[in-house]
Short mmCIF file of N, CA and C and ligand atoms in Angstrom, two decimals:
data_model
loop_
_atom_site.label_atom_id
_atom_site.label_comp_id
_atom_site.label_asym_id
_atom_site.label_seq_id
_atom_site.Cartn_x
_atom_site.Cartn_y
_atom_site.Cartn_z
N MET R 433 71.76 -11.84 -13.40
CA MET R 433 71.55 -10.26 -12.88
C MET R 433 70.83 -9.92 -13.56
N THR R 434 69.40 -9.40 -12.86
CA THR R 434 68.28 -8.43 -13.49
C THR R 434 69.07 -6.95 -14.31
N ALA R 435 69.04 -6.16 -15.21
CA ALA R 435 69.18 -5.35 -15.42
C ALA R 435 68.08 -4.28 -15.48
N ILE R 436 68.84 -2.72 -15.06
CA ILE R 436 67.51 -1.71 -15.17
C ILE R 436 67.85 -0.71 -16.16
N ALA R 437 67.04 -0.83 -16.83
CA ALA R 437 67.41 0.13 -18.09
C ALA R 437 66.02 1.53 -18.00
N LEU R 438 66.51 2.23 -18.42
CA LEU R 438 65.54 3.86 -18.40
C LEU R 438 65.63 3.86 -20.10
N LEU R 439 64.38 4.59 -19.86
CA LEU R 439 63.71 5.00 -21.38
C LEU R 439 63.11 6.41 -21.38
N GLN R 440 62.77 7.35 -22.00
CA GLN R 440 62.01 8.31 -22.49
C GLN R 440 60.72 7.91 -23.51
N GLY R 441 59.98 7.96 -23.58
CA GLY R 441 58.53 7.45 -24.98
C GLY R 441 57.45 7.66 -23.92
N ASP R 442 56.44 6.70 -24.71
CA ASP R 442 55.44 6.15 -24.98
C ASP R 442 54.93 4.48 -24.38
N ILE R 443 54.87 4.19 -23.20
CA ILE R 443 55.36 2.63 -22.33
C ILE R 443 54.28 2.12 -23.24
N THR R 444 52.77 2.75 -24.27
CA THR R 444 51.92 1.86 -25.01
C THR R 444 52.88 0.94 -26.00
N LYS R 445 54.17 1.31 -26.13
CA LYS R 445 55.11 1.05 -27.32
C LYS R 445 56.05 0.06 -27.09
N ILE R 446 56.01 -0.53 -25.40
CA ILE R 446 57.10 -1.09 -25.19
C ILE R 446 56.87 -2.67 -25.11
N GLU R 447 57.76 -3.47 -26.33
CA GLU R 447 57.45 -4.42 -26.17
C GLU R 447 58.03 -5.69 -24.95
N ALA R 448 57.55 -4.91 -23.91
CA ALA R 448 58.32 -6.45 -22.75
C ALA R 448 56.80 -7.46 -22.13
N ASP R 449 57.27 -8.51 -21.89
CA ASP R 449 56.12 -8.69 -20.93
C ASP R 449 55.34 -8.35 -20.39
N ALA R 450 55.42 -7.09 -19.57
CA ALA R 450 54.69 -6.58 -19.09
C ALA R 450 55.14 -5.22 -18.76
N ILE R 451 53.29 -4.40 -19.12
CA ILE R 451 53.68 -3.42 -19.57
C ILE R 451 53.08 -2.90 -17.47
N VAL R 452 53.15 -1.85 -17.03
CA VAL R 452 52.41 -1.32 -15.50
C VAL R 452 51.46 -0.09 -16.04
N ASN R 453 50.32 0.02 -15.61
CA ASN R 453 49.48 0.93 -15.57
C ASN R 453 49.17 1.35 -14.70
N ALA R 454 49.60 2.67 -14.22
CA ALA R 454 48.60 3.66 -13.31
C ALA R 454 47.27 3.87 -13.05
N ALA R 455 46.40 2.70 -12.46
CA ALA R 455 45.47 3.09 -12.42
C ALA R 455 44.49 3.62 -11.80
N ASN R 456 43.52 3.38 -11.40
CA ASN R 456 43.10 3.97 -9.82
C ASN R 456 42.01 2.33 -9.48
N SER R 457 41.15 2.90 -8.49
CA SER R 457 40.49 1.95 -7.62
C SER R 457 39.63 0.94 -8.69
N SER R 458 38.90 2.09 -9.52
CA SER R 458 37.53 1.22 -9.75
C SER R 458 38.12 -0.13 -11.30
N LEU R 459 39.79 0.53 -11.42
CA LEU R 459 40.44 -0.18 -13.06
C LEU R 459 39.45 -0.55 -14.05
N LEU R 460 38.73 1.09 -14.18
CA LEU R 460 37.92 0.99 -15.09
C LEU R 460 38.10 1.60 -16.24
N GLY R 461 39.34 2.08 -15.96
CA GLY R 461 40.25 3.41 -17.05
C GLY R 461 39.32 4.63 -16.26
N GLY R 462 40.61 5.70 -17.09
CA GLY R 462 41.18 7.09 -17.02
C GLY R 462 41.78 8.00 -17.70
N GLY R 463 42.70 8.80 -17.01
CA GLY R 463 43.04 9.98 -18.07
C GLY R 463 45.06 9.45 -17.99
N GLY R 464 45.97 10.43 -18.46
CA GLY R 464 47.09 9.67 -18.05
C GLY R 464 47.00 8.56 -19.22
N VAL R 465 47.97 7.33 -18.07
CA VAL R 465 48.67 6.62 -18.66
C VAL R 465 47.80 5.43 -18.99
N ASP R 466 47.45 5.45 -18.46
CA ASP R 466 46.04 4.61 -18.17
C ASP R 466 45.04 4.80 -19.03
N GLY R 467 44.70 6.01 -19.55
CA GLY R 467 43.73 6.55 -21.01
C GLY R 467 44.76 5.93 -22.02
N ALA R 468 46.13 6.34 -22.02
CA ALA R 468 46.80 5.85 -23.47
C ALA R 468 46.63 4.14 -23.99
N ILE R 469 47.01 3.26 -22.39
CA ILE R 469 47.00 1.79 -22.25
C ILE R 469 45.62 1.38 -23.31
N HIS R 470 44.33 2.07 -22.35
CA HIS R 470 43.14 1.49 -23.15
C HIS R 470 42.91 1.52 -24.10
N ARG R 471 43.16 3.13 -24.68
CA ARG R 471 42.91 3.24 -25.94
C ARG R 471 43.85 2.28 -27.07
N ALA R 472 45.21 2.50 -26.78
CA ALA R 472 45.86 1.73 -27.79
C ALA R 472 45.90 0.02 -27.55
N GLY R 473 45.51 -0.11 -26.10
CA GLY R 473 45.20 -1.51 -26.15
C GLY R 473 43.92 -2.44 -26.31
N GLY R 474 42.88 -1.42 -26.55
CA GLY R 474 41.82 -1.78 -27.46
C GLY R 474 40.83 -2.38 -25.84
N SER R 475 39.46 -2.36 -26.41
CA SER R 475 38.34 -3.30 -25.60
C SER R 475 38.54 -4.21 -24.31
N LYS R 476 39.39 -5.44 -24.67
CA LYS R 476 39.77 -6.37 -24.22
C LYS R 476 40.05 -6.82 -22.70
N ILE R 477 40.85 -5.50 -22.52
CA ILE R 477 42.28 -5.38 -21.13
C ILE R 477 40.69 -4.98 -20.28
N LEU R 478 40.19 -3.70 -20.67
CA LEU R 478 38.65 -3.25 -20.24
C LEU R 478 37.90 -4.11 -19.90
N GLU R 479 37.34 -5.13 -20.85
CA GLU R 479 36.23 -6.27 -19.88
C GLU R 479 37.28 -7.25 -19.05
N GLU R 480 38.53 -7.85 -19.00
CA GLU R 480 39.22 -8.47 -18.37
C GLU R 480 39.09 -7.60 -16.73
N CYS R 481 39.42 -6.55 -16.86
CA CYS R 481 39.29 -5.35 -15.50
C CYS R 481 37.73 -5.60 -15.35
N ARG R 482 36.71 -5.76 -15.56
CA ARG R 482 35.26 -5.54 -15.53
C ARG R 482 35.13 -7.61 -14.88
N MET R 483 36.07 -8.05 -15.48
CA MET R 483 36.06 -9.51 -14.89
C MET R 483 36.71 -9.45 -13.29
N ILE R 484 37.62 -8.56 -13.13
CA ILE R 484 38.80 -8.29 -12.09
C ILE R 484 37.68 -7.86 -10.77
N ARG R 485 36.92 -6.91 -11.66
CA ARG R 485 35.97 -5.96 -10.51
C ARG R 485 34.96 -6.44 -10.28
N ALA R 486 34.63 -7.25 -10.96
CA ALA R 486 33.34 -8.48 -10.86
C ALA R 486 33.38 -9.60 -9.60
N ARG R 487 35.02 -10.13 -9.80
CA ARG R 487 34.98 -10.88 -8.46
C ARG R 487 36.05 -11.37 -7.18
N GLN R 488 36.41 -9.79 -7.69
CA GLN R 488 37.05 -9.10 -6.21
C GLN R 488 37.00 -7.85 -5.72
N GLY R 489 36.29 -6.92 -6.75
CA GLY R 489 35.66 -5.80 -6.49
C GLY R 489 36.87 -4.52 -6.70
N LYS R 490 36.57 -3.78 -5.88
CA LYS R 490 37.69 -2.87 -6.27
C LYS R 490 39.29 -2.99 -5.83
N CYS R 491 40.14 -2.57 -6.85
CA CYS R 491 41.80 -2.80 -6.28
C CYS R 491 41.91 -1.34 -5.31
N ALA R 492 42.63 -1.82 -4.78
CA ALA R 492 43.15 -0.84 -3.16
C ALA R 492 44.35 -0.55 -3.51
N THR R 493 44.83 1.00 -3.09
CA THR R 493 45.90 1.00 -3.29
C THR R 493 46.64 0.26 -2.85
N GLY R 494 47.95 0.23 -3.89
CA GLY R 494 48.85 -0.32 -3.49
C GLY R 494 48.66 -1.57 -3.87
N GLU R 495 47.55 -1.69 -4.48
CA GLU R 495 47.54 -3.11 -5.12
C GLU R 495 47.58 -3.70 -6.26
N ALA R 496 47.84 -4.84 -6.81
CA ALA R 496 48.13 -4.90 -8.13
C ALA R 496 47.02 -6.26 -8.93
N VAL R 497 46.94 -6.00 -10.03
CA VAL R 497 45.75 -7.13 -10.92
C VAL R 497 46.74 -7.12 -12.20
N ILE R 498 46.09 -8.30 -12.90
CA ILE R 498 47.17 -8.83 -14.51
C ILE R 498 46.01 -8.94 -15.12
N THR R 499 46.46 -8.16 -16.30
CA THR R 499 45.16 -8.67 -17.90
C THR R 499 46.15 -9.14 -19.05
N THR R 500 45.28 -9.22 -19.96
CA THR R 500 45.81 -9.38 -21.70
C THR R 500 46.35 -7.78 -21.49
N ALA R 501 46.81 -8.04 -22.53
CA ALA R 501 47.37 -6.48 -23.00
C ALA R 501 46.69 -5.89 -24.29
N GLY R 502 45.75 -7.35 -24.88
CA GLY R 502 45.09 -6.84 -25.57
C GLY R 502 45.60 -6.36 -27.45
N ASN R 503 45.53 -5.71 -28.30
CA ASN R 503 46.98 -5.24 -29.29
C ASN R 503 47.94 -4.22 -28.90
N LEU R 504 48.33 -4.13 -27.43
CA LEU R 504 49.46 -3.77 -27.44
C LEU R 504 50.90 -4.39 -27.47
N PRO R 505 52.07 -4.41 -28.27
CA PRO R 505 53.05 -5.42 -28.23
C PRO R 505 53.23 -6.12 -26.88
N ALA R 506 52.83 -5.78 -25.96
CA ALA R 506 53.67 -6.45 -24.38
C ALA R 506 52.25 -7.94 -24.55
N LYS R 507 52.82 -8.61 -23.23
CA LYS R 507 51.99 -9.64 -23.08
C LYS R 507 51.09 -9.57 -21.91
N TYR R 508 50.91 -8.69 -21.39
CA TYR R 508 50.42 -8.35 -19.72
C TYR R 508 50.19 -6.94 -19.57
N VAL R 509 48.82 -6.40 -18.82
CA VAL R 509 49.42 -5.05 -18.07
C VAL R 509 49.07 -5.59 -16.90
N ILE R 510 50.15 -4.79 -16.48
CA ILE R 510 50.23 -4.95 -14.63
C ILE R 510 49.53 -4.01 -14.49
N HIS R 511 48.18 -3.59 -13.79
CA HIS R 511 47.08 -2.28 -13.23
C HIS R 511 47.95 -2.02 -11.73
N THR R 512 48.42 -1.25 -11.44
CA THR R 512 48.63 -1.02 -10.08
C THR R 512 47.76 0.64 -9.46
N VAL R 513 47.65 0.49 -8.19
CA VAL R 513 46.81 2.46 -7.45
C VAL R 513 47.57 2.16 -6.92
N GLY R 514 48.30 3.86 -7.48
CA GLY R 514 48.91 4.61 -6.49
C GLY R 514 48.72 4.96 -5.67
N PRO R 515 48.96 5.85 -4.58
CA PRO R 515 48.57 6.90 -3.85
C PRO R 515 48.32 8.58 -3.85
N VAL R 516 47.41 9.01 -3.88
CA VAL R 516 46.94 10.68 -4.19
C VAL R 516 47.89 11.73 -3.55
N PHE R 517 48.48 12.11 -3.82
CA PHE R 517 49.67 12.94 -2.62
C PHE R 517 49.11 13.71 -1.95
N GLN R 518 49.44 13.35 -0.60
CA GLN R 518 48.76 14.58 -0.02
C GLN R 518 50.15 14.85 1.25
N LYS R 519 50.53 15.93 1.18
CA LYS R 519 51.90 16.06 2.26
C LYS R 519 51.73 15.91 3.40
N GLU R 520 51.19 15.63 4.37
CA GLU R 520 50.90 15.36 5.90
C GLU R 520 50.78 13.87 5.64
N ASN R 521 50.82 13.49 4.86
CA ASN R 521 51.03 11.62 4.99
C ASN R 521 52.20 10.96 4.16
N GLN R 522 52.95 12.17 4.12
CA GLN R 522 53.97 11.75 2.94
C GLN R 522 54.72 9.95 2.93
N VAL R 523 54.99 10.15 4.13
CA VAL R 523 55.74 8.42 4.99
C VAL R 523 55.11 7.61 4.00
N LYS R 524 53.45 7.64 5.24
CA LYS R 524 52.54 6.52 4.73
C LYS R 524 52.53 5.96 3.20
N LEU R 525 52.41 7.10 2.48
CA LEU R 525 51.71 6.80 0.91
C LEU R 525 52.95 7.12 0.18
N GLU R 526 54.38 7.27 0.79
CA GLU R 526 56.01 6.99 0.66
C GLU R 526 55.19 4.81 0.37
N ALA R 527 55.33 4.17 1.45
CA ALA R 527 54.97 2.71 1.79
C ALA R 527 54.03 2.52 0.90
N LEU R 528 52.88 3.36 0.25
CA LEU R 528 52.13 2.29 -0.43
C LEU R 528 52.40 2.72 -2.25
N LEU R 529 53.15 3.68 -2.09
CA LEU R 529 54.14 3.79 -3.55
C LEU R 529 54.64 2.40 -4.10
N ALA R 530 55.73 2.44 -2.53
CA ALA R 530 56.59 0.69 -2.32
C ALA R 530 55.60 -0.25 -2.87
N ASN R 531 54.31 -0.23 -2.09
CA ASN R 531 53.76 -1.59 -2.32
C ASN R 531 52.94 -2.15 -4.03
N CYS R 532 52.64 -0.78 -4.59
CA CYS R 532 52.84 -1.11 -5.89
C CYS R 532 54.00 -1.57 -6.87
N TYR R 533 55.01 -1.06 -6.76
CA TYR R 533 56.10 -1.46 -7.76
C TYR R 533 56.37 -2.89 -7.12
N HIS R 534 56.57 -3.26 -5.62
CA HIS R 534 56.54 -4.62 -5.26
C HIS R 534 55.48 -5.70 -5.31
N ASN R 535 53.76 -4.99 -5.46
CA ASN R 535 53.73 -6.02 -5.39
C ASN R 535 53.14 -6.08 -7.79
N SER R 536 53.66 -4.97 -8.21
CA SER R 536 53.74 -5.40 -9.63
C SER R 536 55.05 -6.48 -10.05
N LEU R 537 56.36 -6.42 -9.36
CA LEU R 537 57.02 -7.37 -9.17
C LEU R 537 56.52 -8.78 -9.58
N SER R 538 55.69 -8.75 -8.29
CA SER R 538 55.60 -10.37 -7.81
C SER R 538 54.93 -10.78 -8.44
N LEU R 539 53.68 -10.15 -9.05
CA LEU R 539 52.78 -10.35 -9.94
C LEU R 539 53.72 -10.93 -11.39
N ALA R 540 54.55 -10.45 -12.26
CA ALA R 540 55.02 -10.48 -13.13
C ALA R 540 55.51 -11.23 -12.94
N VAL R 541 56.95 -11.40 -12.26
CA VAL R 541 57.75 -12.96 -11.70
C VAL R 541 56.27 -14.19 -12.00
N GLU R 542 55.08 -14.06 -10.79
CA GLU R 542 54.36 -15.62 -10.67
C GLU R 542 54.40 -15.96 -12.18
N ASN R 543 53.31 -14.50 -12.91
CA ASN R 543 53.69 -14.77 -14.01
C ASN R 543 54.32 -14.71 -15.15
N GLN R 544 55.74 -15.69 -14.96
CA GLN R 544 57.28 -15.67 -15.83
C GLN R 544 57.47 -14.92 -16.64
N CYS R 545 57.30 -13.22 -16.37
CA CYS R 545 57.60 -12.26 -17.08
C CYS R 545 59.27 -12.54 -16.48
N LYS R 546 59.73 -11.90 -17.51
CA LYS R 546 61.31 -11.90 -17.92
C LYS R 546 61.57 -10.14 -18.46
N THR R 547 61.00 -9.42 -18.31
CA THR R 547 61.29 -8.82 -19.08
C THR R 547 59.51 -7.41 -17.97
N ILE R 548 59.68 -6.45 -17.75
CA ILE R 548 58.79 -5.61 -16.96
C ILE R 548 58.79 -3.56 -17.10
N ALA R 549 58.01 -2.55 -17.95
CA ALA R 549 58.15 -2.20 -17.94
C ALA R 549 57.08 -0.95 -16.94
N PHE R 550 57.84 0.13 -16.06
CA PHE R 550 57.26 0.43 -15.55
C PHE R 550 56.57 2.03 -15.87
N PRO R 551 55.32 2.74 -15.80
CA PRO R 551 55.72 4.58 -15.94
C PRO R 551 56.12 5.47 -14.38
N ASN R 552 56.14 6.26 -14.29
CA ASN R 552 56.55 6.90 -13.11
C ASN R 552 54.84 7.44 -11.98
N ILE R 553 54.28 5.92 -11.70
CA ILE R 553 53.37 6.27 -11.03
C ILE R 553 53.08 6.99 -9.60
N SER R 554 51.27 7.33 -10.01
CA SER R 554 51.11 8.32 -8.98
C SER R 554 51.62 9.70 -9.62
N THR R 555 52.68 10.24 -10.19
CA THR R 555 53.29 11.59 -10.24
C THR R 555 52.91 12.62 -11.69
N GLY R 556 51.41 11.96 -11.90
CA GLY R 556 50.80 12.65 -12.63
C GLY R 556 49.59 13.43 -11.76
N ILE R 557 48.20 12.89 -12.39
CA ILE R 557 47.14 13.50 -12.17
C ILE R 557 47.23 13.03 -10.85
N TYR R 558 48.04 12.31 -9.91
CA TYR R 558 47.99 12.17 -8.63
C TYR R 558 48.71 12.99 -8.11
N ARG R 559 49.95 13.21 -8.37
CA ARG R 559 50.40 14.68 -7.91
C ARG R 559 51.88 14.07 -6.75
N PHE R 560 52.59 13.62 -7.08
CA PHE R 560 53.57 12.63 -5.51
C PHE R 560 54.90 13.84 -6.65
N PRO R 561 55.35 14.01 -5.65
CA PRO R 561 56.62 14.81 -5.68
C PRO R 561 57.99 13.61 -6.98
N LYS R 562 58.04 14.13 -7.64
CA LYS R 562 58.73 13.25 -8.89
C LYS R 562 59.75 12.64 -7.82
N LEU R 563 60.71 13.74 -7.46
CA LEU R 563 61.96 13.00 -6.68
C LEU R 563 61.58 12.17 -5.69
N ALA R 564 60.96 12.15 -4.94
CA ALA R 564 60.66 11.23 -3.85
C ALA R 564 59.72 9.68 -4.81
N ALA R 565 58.96 10.17 -5.71
CA ALA R 565 57.97 9.31 -6.64
C ALA R 565 59.49 8.47 -7.22
N ALA R 566 60.48 9.15 -7.48
CA ALA R 566 61.49 8.04 -8.12
C ALA R 566 62.65 7.58 -7.07
N GLN R 567 62.90 7.67 -6.06
CA GLN R 567 63.76 7.47 -4.95
C GLN R 567 62.71 6.41 -3.78
N VAL R 568 61.89 6.34 -4.17
CA VAL R 568 60.69 5.42 -3.71
C VAL R 568 60.88 3.87 -4.92
N ALA R 569 60.34 4.43 -6.24
CA ALA R 569 60.73 3.36 -7.22
C ALA R 569 61.75 2.35 -7.32
N ILE R 570 62.98 3.15 -7.44
CA ILE R 570 64.12 2.82 -7.41
C ILE R 570 64.55 2.34 -6.30
N ALA R 571 64.34 2.71 -4.99
CA ALA R 571 64.64 1.39 -3.90
C ALA R 571 63.99 0.65 -3.63
N THR R 572 62.80 0.37 -4.45
CA THR R 572 61.44 -1.36 -4.24
C THR R 572 62.01 -1.60 -5.14
N VAL R 573 62.66 -1.32 -6.31
CA VAL R 573 63.31 -2.47 -7.69
C VAL R 573 64.22 -2.79 -7.45
N GLN R 574 65.49 -2.27 -7.11
CA GLN R 574 66.74 -2.50 -6.77
C GLN R 574 65.99 -3.56 -5.91
N ALA R 575 65.76 -3.15 -4.48
CA ALA R 575 65.36 -4.41 -3.23
C ALA R 575 65.09 -5.43 -3.87
N PHE R 576 64.27 -5.76 -4.22
CA PHE R 576 63.47 -6.88 -5.07
C PHE R 576 64.02 -7.84 -6.32
N ILE R 577 65.07 -7.02 -6.74
CA ILE R 577 65.90 -7.69 -7.87
C ILE R 577 66.90 -8.27 -7.13
N THR R 578 67.30 -7.64 -6.46
CA THR R 578 68.23 -8.60 -5.28
C THR R 578 67.63 -10.15 -4.64
N LYS R 579 66.71 -9.87 -4.87
CA LYS R 579 66.22 -11.42 -4.27
C LYS R 579 65.45 -12.52 -5.26
N SER R 580 65.15 -11.97 -6.60
CA SER R 580 64.66 -12.54 -7.44
C SER R 580 65.88 -12.61 -8.70
N THR R 581 65.40 -13.89 -8.82
CA THR R 581 66.61 -14.40 -10.08
C THR R 581 66.14 -15.14 -11.52
N THR R 582 64.63 -14.19 -11.30
CA THR R 582 64.22 -14.88 -13.00
C THR R 582 63.69 -13.56 -13.59
N LEU R 583 63.90 -12.33 -12.78
CA LEU R 583 63.87 -11.63 -14.16
C LEU R 583 65.22 -10.93 -14.55
N GLU R 584 64.43 -10.45 -15.62
CA GLU R 584 65.90 -10.09 -16.47
C GLU R 584 65.84 -8.66 -17.21
N LYS R 585 64.82 -7.98 -17.05
CA LYS R 585 65.01 -6.58 -16.99
C LYS R 585 63.84 -5.63 -16.67
N VAL R 586 64.26 -4.81 -16.01
CA VAL R 586 63.30 -4.00 -15.77
C VAL R 586 63.26 -2.31 -16.31
N ILE R 587 62.68 -1.61 -16.65
CA ILE R 587 62.55 -0.75 -17.54
C ILE R 587 61.68 0.29 -17.14
N PHE R 588 62.29 1.25 -16.51
CA PHE R 588 61.44 2.64 -16.29
C PHE R 588 61.49 4.11 -17.44
N VAL R 589 60.13 3.50 -17.78
CA VAL R 589 59.51 4.32 -18.80
C VAL R 589 59.27 5.96 -18.55
N CYS R 590 60.17 6.67 -18.58
CA CYS R 590 59.73 8.31 -18.06
C CYS R 590 58.81 8.98 -19.67
N PHE R 591 57.88 9.96 -19.47
CA PHE R 591 57.29 10.38 -20.39
C PHE R 591 57.85 11.93 -20.88
N ASP R 592 57.87 12.49 -19.53
CA ASP R 592 58.53 13.65 -19.16
C ASP R 592 59.80 13.63 -18.94
N GLU R 593 60.30 14.68 -19.59
CA GLU R 593 61.75 15.48 -19.87
C GLU R 593 62.27 15.42 -17.80
N GLU R 594 61.34 15.88 -17.05
CA GLU R 594 61.36 16.24 -15.54
C GLU R 594 61.77 14.89 -15.24
N ASN R 595 61.02 13.74 -15.30
CA ASN R 595 61.06 12.10 -14.60
C ASN R 595 62.56 11.88 -15.08
N HIS R 596 62.72 12.12 -16.76
CA HIS R 596 63.89 11.29 -17.44
C HIS R 596 64.91 11.98 -16.16
N THR R 597 65.14 12.93 -16.45
CA THR R 597 66.56 13.88 -15.65
C THR R 597 66.19 13.50 -13.78
N ILE R 598 65.53 12.97 -13.78
CA ILE R 598 65.31 12.88 -11.73
C ILE R 598 66.11 10.97 -12.30
N TYR R 599 65.39 10.07 -12.99
CA TYR R 599 65.85 8.97 -13.11
C TYR R 599 67.45 9.52 -13.30
N HIS R 600 67.35 9.77 -14.61
CA HIS R 600 69.01 9.84 -15.25
C HIS R 600 69.81 9.76 -13.45
N GLN R 601 69.72 10.76 -12.94
CA GLN R 601 70.59 11.02 -12.06
C GLN R 601 71.01 9.99 -11.44
N LEU R 602 69.39 9.74 -10.61
CA LEU R 602 69.57 8.96 -9.51
C LEU R 602 70.04 7.51 -9.98
N LEU R 603 69.80 6.85 -10.78
CA LEU R 603 70.59 5.92 -11.75
C LEU R 603 72.12 5.68 -11.78
N LYS R 604 72.40 7.24 -11.96
CA LYS R 604 73.85 6.98 -12.45
C LYS R 604 74.24 6.46 -10.76
N GLU R 605 73.92 7.29 -9.85
CA GLU R 605 74.71 7.76 -8.55
C GLU R 605 74.88 6.31 -7.87
N1 AR6 M 914 53.31 6.45 -21.45
C1 AR6 M 914 54.42 6.60 -19.92
N2 AR6 M 914 54.44 7.81 -18.99
C2 AR6 M 914 52.75 8.28 -19.32
C3 AR6 M 914 51.98 8.17 -20.31
C4 AR6 M 914 52.56 6.89 -21.33
N3 AR6 M 914 51.64 6.87 -22.36
N4 AR6 M 914 51.26 9.07 -20.65
C5 AR6 M 914 51.06 9.85 -18.90
N5 AR6 M 914 52.99 9.20 -18.88
P1 AR6 M 914 49.14 9.14 -14.59
P2 AR6 M 914 48.99 8.97 -11.94
C6 AR6 M 914 53.24 9.65 -17.38
O1 AR6 M 914 48.44 11.03 -14.17
O2 AR6 M 914 49.16 10.07 -11.03
C7 AR6 M 914 44.52 8.39 -13.76
O3 AR6 M 914 43.33 8.90 -14.56
C8 AR6 M 914 52.88 10.68 -16.92
O4 AR6 M 914 54.09 12.02 -17.50
O5 AR6 M 914 49.16 9.00 -15.66
O6 AR6 M 914 49.85 7.28 -11.65
C9 AR6 M 914 44.28 6.97 -13.96
O7 AR6 M 914 42.78 6.36 -14.34
C10 AR6 M 914 53.53 10.74 -15.71
O8 AR6 M 914 55.22 10.88 -15.01
O9 AR6 M 914 48.85 8.46 -13.31
C11 AR6 M 914 43.79 8.11 -11.70
O10 AR6 M 914 42.45 8.00 -11.71
C12 AR6 M 914 53.13 9.45 -15.09
O11 AR6 M 914 52.85 8.10 -15.93
C13 AR6 M 914 44.65 8.79 -11.85
O12 AR6 M 914 45.46 8.89 -13.85
C14 AR6 M 914 52.02 8.94 -13.88
O13 AR6 M 914 50.80 9.61 -14.38
C15 AR6 M 914 47.08 8.42 -11.38
O14 AR6 M 914 47.30 9.05 -11.59
#
């Protein structure tokens, strides 16, 4: 059985096999959690992102790629690109956000990861409503772990109090 855990804090400090980055399609870094991961992980991560860019071009929304975690305590960073929120397309964007979680989990399993930590993808600079994003994240992870047997733990790492409260409530239900 795969456990789901909830933490509040900085994902760069987490000792999981993989931590997930809320990247953008350039894969070349940015602000928010992306900036924090590249700053703490060092230049190795960016080097590998550049190689992936050279090989496959930009990363589409909902897709994921994997690199080393450089100087971080994690083994890998899985970079996924969340959707930018727009009210008129919420249903379609929720499906893309679900793809982020699903594709990240698949990549983790393909790379023999037993533990994976997620930030609250798209809920910062990309402005996704936090409750809707949390519902998508939890539902997608729960659906995945009922089918996959190799993952031991999925950790939701909330940076802000608001997300942490939302996840705490939803996971209790
Ligand atoms: N650890 C865990 N979560 C964090 C951390 C951290 N160190 N720092 C921020 N968060 P965001 P997005 C939370 O903006 O909305 C970047 O420029 C934050 O509180 O990082 O998917 C990329 O390059 C929020 O809940 O990502 C893209 O251009 C969550 O991480 C764009 O931002 C996501 O916020 C992606 O926007």
